[in-house]
Structures are given as C-alpha cells and as structure tokens.
Amino acid sequence: MNINLTLIGQLIAFVAFVAFCMRFVWPPIMAAMLERQNKIADGLAAADRAGHDLEIAQQQVAEQLTEAKKEAAVIVEAANKRAQAVVEEAKQAATAEADRVKTAASAEIEQERARAQEQLMSQVSALALAGAEKVLGAEIDADKHADILKTLSADNG
Amino acid sequence: MAANGDNQTVSEYIVHHLTNLTYGKLPEGFEREDGTVVSAGGQWTLAHGPNEMSVMGFNAVHVDSMLWSVGLGLIFCWLFRRVAVQASADTPSGWINFVEMVVEFVDGTVKDTFHGRNPLIAPLALTIFVWVFMMNLMDLIPVDLIPHTLMLVGVDYQKIVPSTDPNITMGMAIGVFVLMLFYSIKVKGFGFVKELTLNPFNHPLFIPVNLFMEVVGLLAKPFSLGLRLFGNMYAGEMIFILIAALFSVGIFWMLPAALLQVGWAIFHILVITLQAFIFMVLTIVYLSMAHEDH
C-alpha cells in the first residue's frame, strides 16, 4: 500500500486514454448515433407525411365519387326528361297525323257522297223524264226542258 | 485454491495476495535478502519481500498494477475504437450495439449533471466508467488463478486488480483534481479565488477561516474520489481472499467456501459496476461544480 511512482504512471496513462477517447472514440460514435437518429426521425416524418397524403387522397376520392354520383343523377334525370319529351312529341305527331287522316277521309267521304248524290240525281231526273214522257206520251225535248230539269235537280239536291 | 507454499500460514497467504510486484530503486549499501549488498548509486530491481519494498519508498513502480491497468486501458481503446471506425447510420448489431448503449448511457448521465458545454467531459466520463469497470472486473477472476500460475513461471507477486492499488485510484483522482483546478481557474478566473476566500462567510475578516474550510473541502474531493474506489475494491478483494483462505482450513469447508465465493462474486458484480458508476458521476459532478459560479 505504498504510494510510489505508480501514481504518476497511472496519471499519465489516464491522460493518454482520455485523450485517445476524446479524439478517436467519442466523436465518431456520437456522430454515427446522431446521424442514425436523424435518419430515423426523417423516416418517421416521411411515414407521417405519407399517412397524411393517403388521408387527403382518400378524401379527394370520396369527393370525386360524390360529384360523379351527382353528375350521373343529373344525366339520368335529363335523359328521363328527354325521353318523356320524345314520347310526348311522338304522341302529338301521331294525334296530328290521325286528325289529318281523319279529315282527309271525311273529305273524301263527303266528296263521294256528293258524287253519288249527283249521279243519283241525274239518274232520278232521267227516270223522271222517262216517266214524264211516258205519262205525257209526248216527247219532251230534253234540250228544251233542260233548265227545268236543272232546277228540279237543284231543288232535290 | 490452496495456499501456495505448504508451510504458509493464512496470514502469510493473505499478505502475499495483497503485495504488488514492485520494481524500484534500492538505496546504496542495502543488504538484500540473498545477502548481496547494493553497490554505489543504488540499484533498480524487482523487490523481493516487503522489506525491500518499504525501503524503495517512492522510487518504485507497481509493475502488476501498471501492466494490468494500462493493458485494460488499451483493451478499452481497441474495443471502442473498432466501434468508432465501424459505426454508421445503418442498423447496428452485436458489439456495436453494446458500445453505443454504454456511450448513450454515459452521454445521458453527463447531460443530466453537466450543463455547460465542454467536449472533454463526456469522453472523460466514458473512459473512467469503462476503464474503472474493467479494472474492477478483474476482481471476479478467481483470486489464486493468475497469481499462482505466474508464480509457477517465477513471478513472486501479482495483484491483478489495479483498482485495489491506491496508486491507481489516486492517480486517476489526481487527474480529475487537476482538471477541476484548471476549469475552475479557466471558467471563473478571479472568481475562483473569491469562491475560496469569501465563502461561506462573506466578510474580509473571515478570509482565513473561509480559505481553510474551502481548501480542505477542495482537497477532500480527490481523496474521496480515489479512496472510495480503493476502499471498496480493497475490501471486496480482501473478502475474496478470506473466503479463498477457508479452502485451506479443512475438507468440510470446501463446499461452504465455494458457495460463499460464488455468492460474493455475484454480489460483487453489483459493487464493481456501482463503484465505476460512482467514480464517473463524482467526476462529472466535481467538474460541473468547477464550471458553475455560485
């Protein structure tokens, strides 16, 4: 338990080892650890950001979906309206056509009827003339009596 | 773990275990154990026996303490330097991981206690912690293993736990003390003198009293630092030796002694770590005080 030169030797060794540690051991290890710390922090921040981005993207997707749905609804509605309009138009056209056809038919009928009446009238007048000839026993000059006959037929018409 | 000589007493065994391998200067005219007389101008030689050691006085070196201490220090430098070279921001593994854990622990302790900015403190604390721990760790090697083996090849004495040598612990404590003085003067300048003279009684009349109290307090620091470690390790080593001495008492003591040896070794794992930690923390605290103005 003597105090001797060992004390000085240990002091020198102590200084040497501390100097070595301070110069060659501590700084590189701390630098590496700090670098890793930053790397991990960056990684975590990036992960956070990615999560945030995902959230935003999901929100956007939802918004776009809603918008698309709305648009679709509008389009369907427009289509429905258009279809109704087309049906309505077609109906109107059909009605108009039908009216037209009906009118044409009734006009024709009227014409036919008039023609038949005229024919009939002329036949009746001929018959009446023939009957009157027979009754009178005399010949009736058709040309002479034409205006009478015409009046007659006009009366009967 | 029987004592080395058959006719050796227990007390001889214990004393032998507590003696360092000493290389020193014998004074002129000293008669050595083998009868030779030291020639003029003295002689540097390995000491044989406690008598020669005490005659050598301050002009001696504990070769065993020095070699083990420096060797362990070199191992520390080598192990940690390897990590410093390999360390990168990639995933650490194995030994790198362990070293980084220790570095981080020391860094945390320093940051908790030392609030100034000084690039020396943390590496100093790391060196102290690991080096002292390794020196203390030698205590866990069975007490007779290395001394007895070396005795077979002709080395008389061998104390393998450097921290049971007050020269070693005080050498480090003095290193810390010098740093304390250096930073006290560097940081506080004249304030350091004021601190020594005007504390705790701030009056010119009390300067001698203050100076006496403060200087005693200041000088007590390196002693408390060095002697605490020495005392704890010396006592621990002593108990290992005493338990080892039990083996020579009789065959019935073999098993209890073995159990005691194991038990004390397990407990000692705590002690050596704690003592290394205390030495480191006290160093940080003292240097922190040297940096702070009251």
XYZ file of C-alpha atoms in Angstrom:
451
model
C 0.000 0.000 0.000
C 2.912 2.296 -0.661
C 2.393 5.432 -2.643
C 5.058 5.481 -5.322
C 5.769 6.211 -8.959
C 2.803 4.045 -9.962
C 0.709 7.102 -9.123
C 2.484 9.163 -11.766
C 2.379 6.305 -14.253
C -1.354 5.890 -13.793
C -1.835 9.647 -14.137
C -0.004 9.633 -17.468
C -1.918 6.577 -18.671
C -5.159 8.227 -17.600
C -4.416 11.381 -19.567
C -3.393 9.336 -22.599
C -6.518 7.183 -22.612
C -8.838 10.133 -22.069
C -7.128 11.999 -24.892
C -7.449 8.975 -27.161
C -11.111 8.540 -26.263
C -11.802 12.228 -26.754
C -10.141 12.275 -30.160
C -10.767 8.884 -31.740
C -13.632 7.198 -29.922
C -16.265 9.614 -28.742
C -16.787 11.902 -31.779
C -17.236 9.176 -34.444
C -19.619 7.160 -32.274
C -21.667 10.224 -31.362
C -21.702 11.367 -34.990
C -22.918 7.961 -36.162
C -25.581 7.868 -33.476
C -26.740 11.375 -34.281
C -26.856 10.550 -37.965
C -28.937 7.469 -37.271
C -31.224 9.475 -35.025
C -31.807 11.988 -37.789
C -32.365 9.205 -40.265
C -34.967 7.587 -38.066
C -36.632 10.929 -37.397
C -36.738 11.624 -41.123
C -38.173 8.188 -41.756
C -40.880 8.709 -39.171
C -41.686 12.137 -40.583
C -41.892 10.652 -44.071
C -44.218 7.936 -42.821
C -46.368 10.587 -41.155
C -46.446 12.595 -44.332
C -47.357 9.530 -46.372
C -50.211 8.785 -43.988
C -51.398 12.356 -44.282
C -51.160 12.188 -48.067
C -53.169 8.989 -48.078
C -55.857 10.639 -45.997
C -56.032 13.571 -48.379
C -56.179 11.242 -51.367
C -58.969 9.283 -49.757
C -60.847 12.487 -49.120
C -60.376 13.514 -52.723
C -61.582 10.150 -53.889
C -64.683 10.451 -51.754
C -65.345 13.949 -53.071
C -64.909 12.890 -56.650
C -67.156 9.934 -56.097
C -69.909 12.108 -54.690
C -69.539 14.529 -57.555
C -69.666 11.742 -60.100
C -72.769 10.359 -58.462
C -74.399 13.769 -58.604
C -73.482 14.153 -62.247
C -74.844 10.747 -63.022
C -78.091 11.623 -61.314
C -78.329 14.810 -63.339
C -77.653 12.929 -66.534
C -80.259 10.288 -65.724
C -82.792 12.972 -64.956
C -82.052 14.759 -68.206
C -82.365 11.519 -70.080
C -85.683 10.825 -68.428
C -86.937 14.268 -69.352
C -85.766 13.857 -72.884
C -87.443 10.505 -73.160
C -90.680 11.976 -71.880
C -90.395 14.849 -74.313
C -89.766 12.440 -77.173
C -92.778 10.354 -76.182
C -94.882 13.482 -75.879
C -93.736 14.708 -79.274
C -94.437 11.357 -80.849
C -97.857 11.343 -79.292
C -98.613 14.784 -80.608
C -97.345 13.867 -84.055
C -99.472 10.742 -84.036
C -102.529 12.674 -82.961
C -101.923 15.270 -85.632
C -101.446 12.580 -88.239
C -104.555 10.833 -87.128
C -106.516 14.073 -87.335
C -105.142 14.720 -90.739
C -106.035 11.256 -91.934
C -109.476 11.568 -90.419
C -110.067 14.914 -92.044
C -108.871 13.611 -95.362
C -111.098 10.580 -95.030
C -114.142 12.601 -94.106
C -113.482 14.977 -97.009
C -113.248 12.069 -99.386
C -116.361 10.586 -97.954
C -118.115 13.870 -98.458
C -116.879 14.037 -101.998
C -118.000 10.507 -102.675
C -121.307 11.234 -101.177
C -121.739 14.352 -103.314
C -120.757 12.478 -106.421
C -123.148 9.666 -105.617
C -125.903 12.190 -104.964
C -125.225 13.898 -108.231
C -125.221 10.620 -110.084
C -128.315 9.582 -108.317
C -129.932 12.941 -109.129
C -129.069 12.641 -112.740
C -130.431 9.108 -112.812
C -133.586 10.251 -110.980
C -134.032 13.119 -113.395
C -133.578 10.730 -116.286
C -136.037 8.386 -114.679
C -138.422 11.259 -114.000
C -138.024 12.389 -117.588
C -138.659 8.926 -118.846
C -141.684 8.671 -116.517
C -142.992 12.016 -117.600
C -142.522 11.044 -121.260
C -144.441 8.009 -120.631
C -147.093 9.850 -118.764
C -147.354 12.645 -121.270
C -146.997 10.434 -124.140
C -145.175 13.008 -125.836
C -141.651 13.509 -126.412
C -140.049 16.010 -124.328
C -137.314 17.783 -125.861
C -134.530 17.332 -123.467
C -132.766 20.415 -124.646
C -135.872 22.473 -124.299
C -136.572 21.420 -120.875
C -133.099 21.280 -119.661
C -133.332 24.316 -117.439
C -136.441 22.894 -115.785
C -134.645 19.681 -115.148
C -131.710 21.535 -113.801
C -133.932 23.450 -111.417
C -135.505 20.232 -110.374
C -132.307 18.562 -109.659
C -131.182 21.676 -107.868
C -134.228 21.533 -105.702
C -133.671 17.901 -104.934
C -130.074 18.422 -104.312
C -7.357 -22.771 -4.067
C -4.882 -23.931 -1.510
C -2.166 -21.598 -0.369
C 0.914 -21.833 -2.497
C 3.530 -22.990 -0.038
C 2.729 -25.960 2.170
C 4.175 -24.288 5.233
C 2.495 -20.920 4.534
C 0.214 -19.564 7.212
C -3.132 -17.996 6.458
C -1.879 -14.545 7.322
C 1.153 -15.030 5.075
C -1.202 -16.137 2.323
C -3.320 -13.012 2.735
C -0.359 -10.650 2.906
C 1.142 -12.291 -0.138
C -2.066 -11.677 -2.051
C -2.062 -8.041 -1.078
C 1.509 -7.391 -2.171
C 2.284 -5.812 -5.505
C 5.010 -6.871 -7.848
C 7.327 -3.922 -7.305
C 10.175 -2.659 -9.439
C 12.164 0.049 -7.755
C 15.420 1.575 -6.678
C 17.240 0.119 -3.716
C 19.493 2.571 -1.899
C 23.222 2.228 -1.760
C 24.578 -0.155 0.864
C 21.285 -2.012 1.400
C 21.736 -5.670 2.163
C 19.316 -7.764 0.115
C 17.612 -10.958 1.216
C 20.099 -13.134 -0.653
C 22.948 -11.429 1.185
C 24.233 -9.251 -1.648
C 24.836 -5.580 -0.896
C 23.611 -2.870 -3.240
C 26.513 -1.128 -4.927
C 27.124 2.601 -5.107
C 24.476 4.790 -6.721
C 21.694 2.381 -5.795
C 20.117 -0.289 -7.951
C 16.847 -0.607 -9.894
C 15.456 -4.086 -9.442
C 12.401 -6.177 -8.660
C 11.726 -6.186 -4.948
C 11.879 -9.461 -3.063
C 9.818 -9.314 0.056
C 8.055 -6.493 1.896
C 11.236 -5.212 3.493
C 12.812 -4.257 0.176
C 9.565 -2.690 -0.944
C 9.352 -0.367 2.023
C 12.989 0.609 1.563
C 12.310 1.538 -2.064
C 9.796 4.167 -0.966
C 8.555 6.447 -3.694
C 11.138 5.320 -6.251
C 9.208 2.231 -7.234
C 6.591 1.112 -9.663
C 3.925 -1.499 -9.073
C 4.587 -3.413 -12.248
C 1.499 -5.584 -11.944
C -0.898 -2.683 -11.292
C 0.655 -0.681 -14.096
C 0.562 -3.504 -16.641
C -2.962 -4.598 -15.838
C -4.216 -1.041 -15.735
C -2.581 0.033 -18.990
C -3.430 -3.287 -20.620
C -7.103 -2.907 -19.717
C -6.996 0.686 -20.890
C -5.585 -0.445 -24.215
C -8.282 -3.091 -24.499
C -10.858 -0.386 -23.852
C -9.316 1.835 -26.525
C -9.104 -1.015 -29.003
C -12.687 -2.243 -28.453
C -14.218 1.203 -28.597
C -12.026 2.435 -31.430
C -13.174 -0.541 -33.513
C -16.751 0.527 -32.968
C -15.902 4.152 -33.720
C -14.498 3.023 -37.056
C -17.406 0.755 -37.893
C -20.192 2.938 -36.555
C -22.560 4.199 -39.209
C -26.155 5.273 -39.518
C -27.103 1.755 -40.600
C -28.638 -0.782 -38.281
C -26.092 -1.509 -35.534
C -25.523 -5.048 -34.368
C -23.790 -7.030 -31.664
C -20.829 -5.329 -30.078
C -21.535 -2.002 -31.797
C -24.936 -2.037 -30.209
C -23.500 -2.656 -26.767
C -20.881 0.076 -27.106
C -23.481 2.538 -28.332
C -25.645 1.620 -25.365
C -22.774 2.398 -22.983
C -21.961 5.617 -24.837
C -25.579 6.688 -24.745
C -25.818 5.881 -21.031
C -22.717 7.931 -20.256
C -23.897 10.746 -22.503
C -27.250 10.800 -20.706
C -25.596 10.887 -17.298
C -23.295 13.708 -18.378
C -26.181 15.701 -19.855
C -28.204 15.254 -16.664
C -25.446 16.582 -14.446
C -23.207 18.800 -16.522
C -24.959 21.755 -18.083
C -22.060 23.628 -19.628
C -20.500 22.994 -22.980
C -17.248 21.100 -22.743
C -16.267 18.419 -25.260
C -13.915 16.826 -22.737
C -16.389 15.819 -20.060
C -18.278 13.078 -21.894
C -15.232 11.220 -23.281
C -13.599 11.588 -19.879
C -16.645 10.088 -18.196
C -16.778 7.245 -20.719
C -13.107 6.434 -20.257
C -13.426 6.491 -16.483
C -16.557 4.381 -16.418
C -15.371 1.657 -18.759
C -11.776 1.609 -17.601
C -12.633 1.524 -13.893
C -15.261 -1.090 -14.564
C -12.734 -3.270 -16.366
C -10.179 -2.820 -13.600
C -12.823 -3.729 -11.034
C -13.900 -6.658 -13.167
C -10.520 -8.296 -12.579
C -11.796 -8.842 -9.050
C -14.158 -11.513 -10.342
C -11.333 -13.671 -11.650
C -10.646 -16.341 -9.008
C -8.075 -14.842 -6.642
C -5.463 -17.564 -6.992
C -5.743 -18.299 -10.691
C -3.380 -15.760 -12.192
C -1.016 -15.122 -9.219
C -0.493 -18.839 -8.718
C 0.008 -19.505 -12.433
C 2.542 -16.696 -12.657
C 4.269 -17.969 -9.538
C 4.877 -21.247 -11.357
C 6.838 -19.317 -14.013
C 8.809 -17.387 -11.395
C 6.863 -14.188 -10.753
C 6.737 -13.767 -6.987
C 3.871 -11.358 -6.546
C 0.893 -10.486 -8.657
C -2.075 -8.300 -7.784
C -4.363 -8.383 -10.772
C -6.986 -5.863 -9.621
C -5.467 -2.442 -10.338
C -8.249 -0.622 -8.504
C -7.198 -2.258 -5.221
C -3.964 -0.260 -5.513
C -4.325 3.280 -4.078
C -1.709 4.495 -6.545
C -4.038 3.652 -9.402
C -7.195 5.144 -7.940
C -5.410 8.207 -6.617
C -3.606 8.640 -9.919
C -6.957 8.970 -11.639
C -8.374 11.120 -8.848
C -5.422 13.496 -9.141
C -6.009 13.679 -12.884
C -9.594 14.711 -12.178
C -8.398 17.144 -9.499
C -6.037 18.853 -11.935
C -8.912 19.202 -14.386
C -11.072 20.664 -11.620
C -8.457 23.298 -10.803
C -7.846 24.019 -14.470
C -11.505 24.583 -15.297
C -12.179 26.479 -12.075
C -9.497 28.986 -12.997
C -10.327 28.983 -16.700
C -14.073 29.496 -16.248
C -14.167 31.657 -13.122
C -10.785 33.316 -13.246
C -10.512 35.525 -10.197
C -13.949 34.322 -9.146
C -12.291 31.089 -8.107
C -10.174 32.958 -5.561
C -13.261 34.769 -4.341
C -15.036 31.458 -4.049
C -12.236 30.130 -1.880
C -11.960 33.208 0.331
C -15.431 34.731 0.603
C -17.447 31.551 1.094
C -19.382 30.731 3.242
C -18.830 33.933 5.345
C -18.795 36.924 3.057
C -16.674 39.262 5.170
C -12.988 40.275 4.852
C -12.344 39.278 8.465
C -13.318 35.696 7.764
C -10.975 35.209 4.809
C -8.561 32.890 6.681
C -11.433 30.806 8.051
C -13.087 30.613 4.664
C -9.848 29.792 2.940
C -9.114 26.992 5.362
C -12.583 25.478 5.043
C -12.728 25.775 1.275
C -9.239 24.398 0.719
C -9.991 21.427 2.953
C -13.221 20.897 1.066
C -11.428 21.163 -2.241
C -8.652 18.795 -1.263
C -11.161 16.328 0.159
C -12.648 15.853 -3.287
C -9.817 13.911 -4.973
C -9.314 11.882 -1.807
C -12.953 10.987 -1.528
C -12.912 10.077 -5.211
C -9.790 7.924 -5.176
C -10.034 6.408 -1.727
C -13.689 5.496 -2.081
C -12.931 3.321 -5.086
C -9.782 1.940 -3.497
C -11.514 1.185 -0.201
C -14.441 -0.584 -1.755
C -12.350 -2.663 -4.113
C -9.747 -3.451 -1.480
C -12.406 -4.627 0.945
C -14.057 -6.711 -1.754
C -10.755 -8.266 -2.723
C -9.994 -8.930 0.919
C -13.218 -10.842 1.334
C -12.437 -12.915 -1.757
C -9.045 -13.719 -0.264
C -10.527 -14.570 3.128
C -13.051 -16.886 1.542
C -10.270 -18.443 -0.512
C -8.294 -18.953 2.691
C -11.196 -21.013 4.011
C -10.352 -23.724 1.486
C -7.160 -24.474 3.338
C -8.930 -24.865 6.688
C -10.275 -28.343 6.014
C -12.154 -30.565 3.628
C -15.516 -29.747 5.251
C -15.054 -26.106 4.448
C -14.720 -26.743 0.718
C -18.410 -26.602 -0.147
C -19.385 -23.625 2.073
C -16.336 -21.723 0.870
C -17.221 -22.423 -2.756
C -20.789 -21.261 -2.168
C -19.580 -18.147 -0.367
C -17.148 -17.432 -3.193
C -19.932 -17.657 -5.778
C -22.327 -15.622 -3.642
C -19.821 -12.849 -3.025
C -18.846 -12.824 -6.703
C -22.479 -12.377 -7.733
C -22.918 -9.583 -5.211
C -19.645 -8.097 -6.344
C -20.921 -7.728 -9.913
C -23.185 -5.050 -8.468
C -20.403 -3.470 -6.439
C -17.901 -3.143 -9.276
C -20.473 -1.603 -11.593
C -21.684 0.740 -8.897
C -18.172 1.840 -7.969
C -17.291 2.543 -11.604
C -20.528 4.492 -11.946
C -19.914 6.468 -8.731
C -16.392 7.369 -9.820
C -17.779 8.606 -13.137
C -20.682 10.553 -11.610
C -18.494 12.185 -8.968
C -16.034 13.218 -11.657
C -18.852 14.815 -13.631
C -20.264 16.498 -10.535
C -16.897 17.896 -9.456
C -16.148 19.207 -12.929
C -19.645 20.612 -13.162
C -19.037 22.467 -9.890
C -15.769 23.742 -11.323
C -17.721 25.254 -14.212
C -20.505 26.873 -12.237
C -20.386 30.151 -10.425
C -22.087 30.171 -7.081
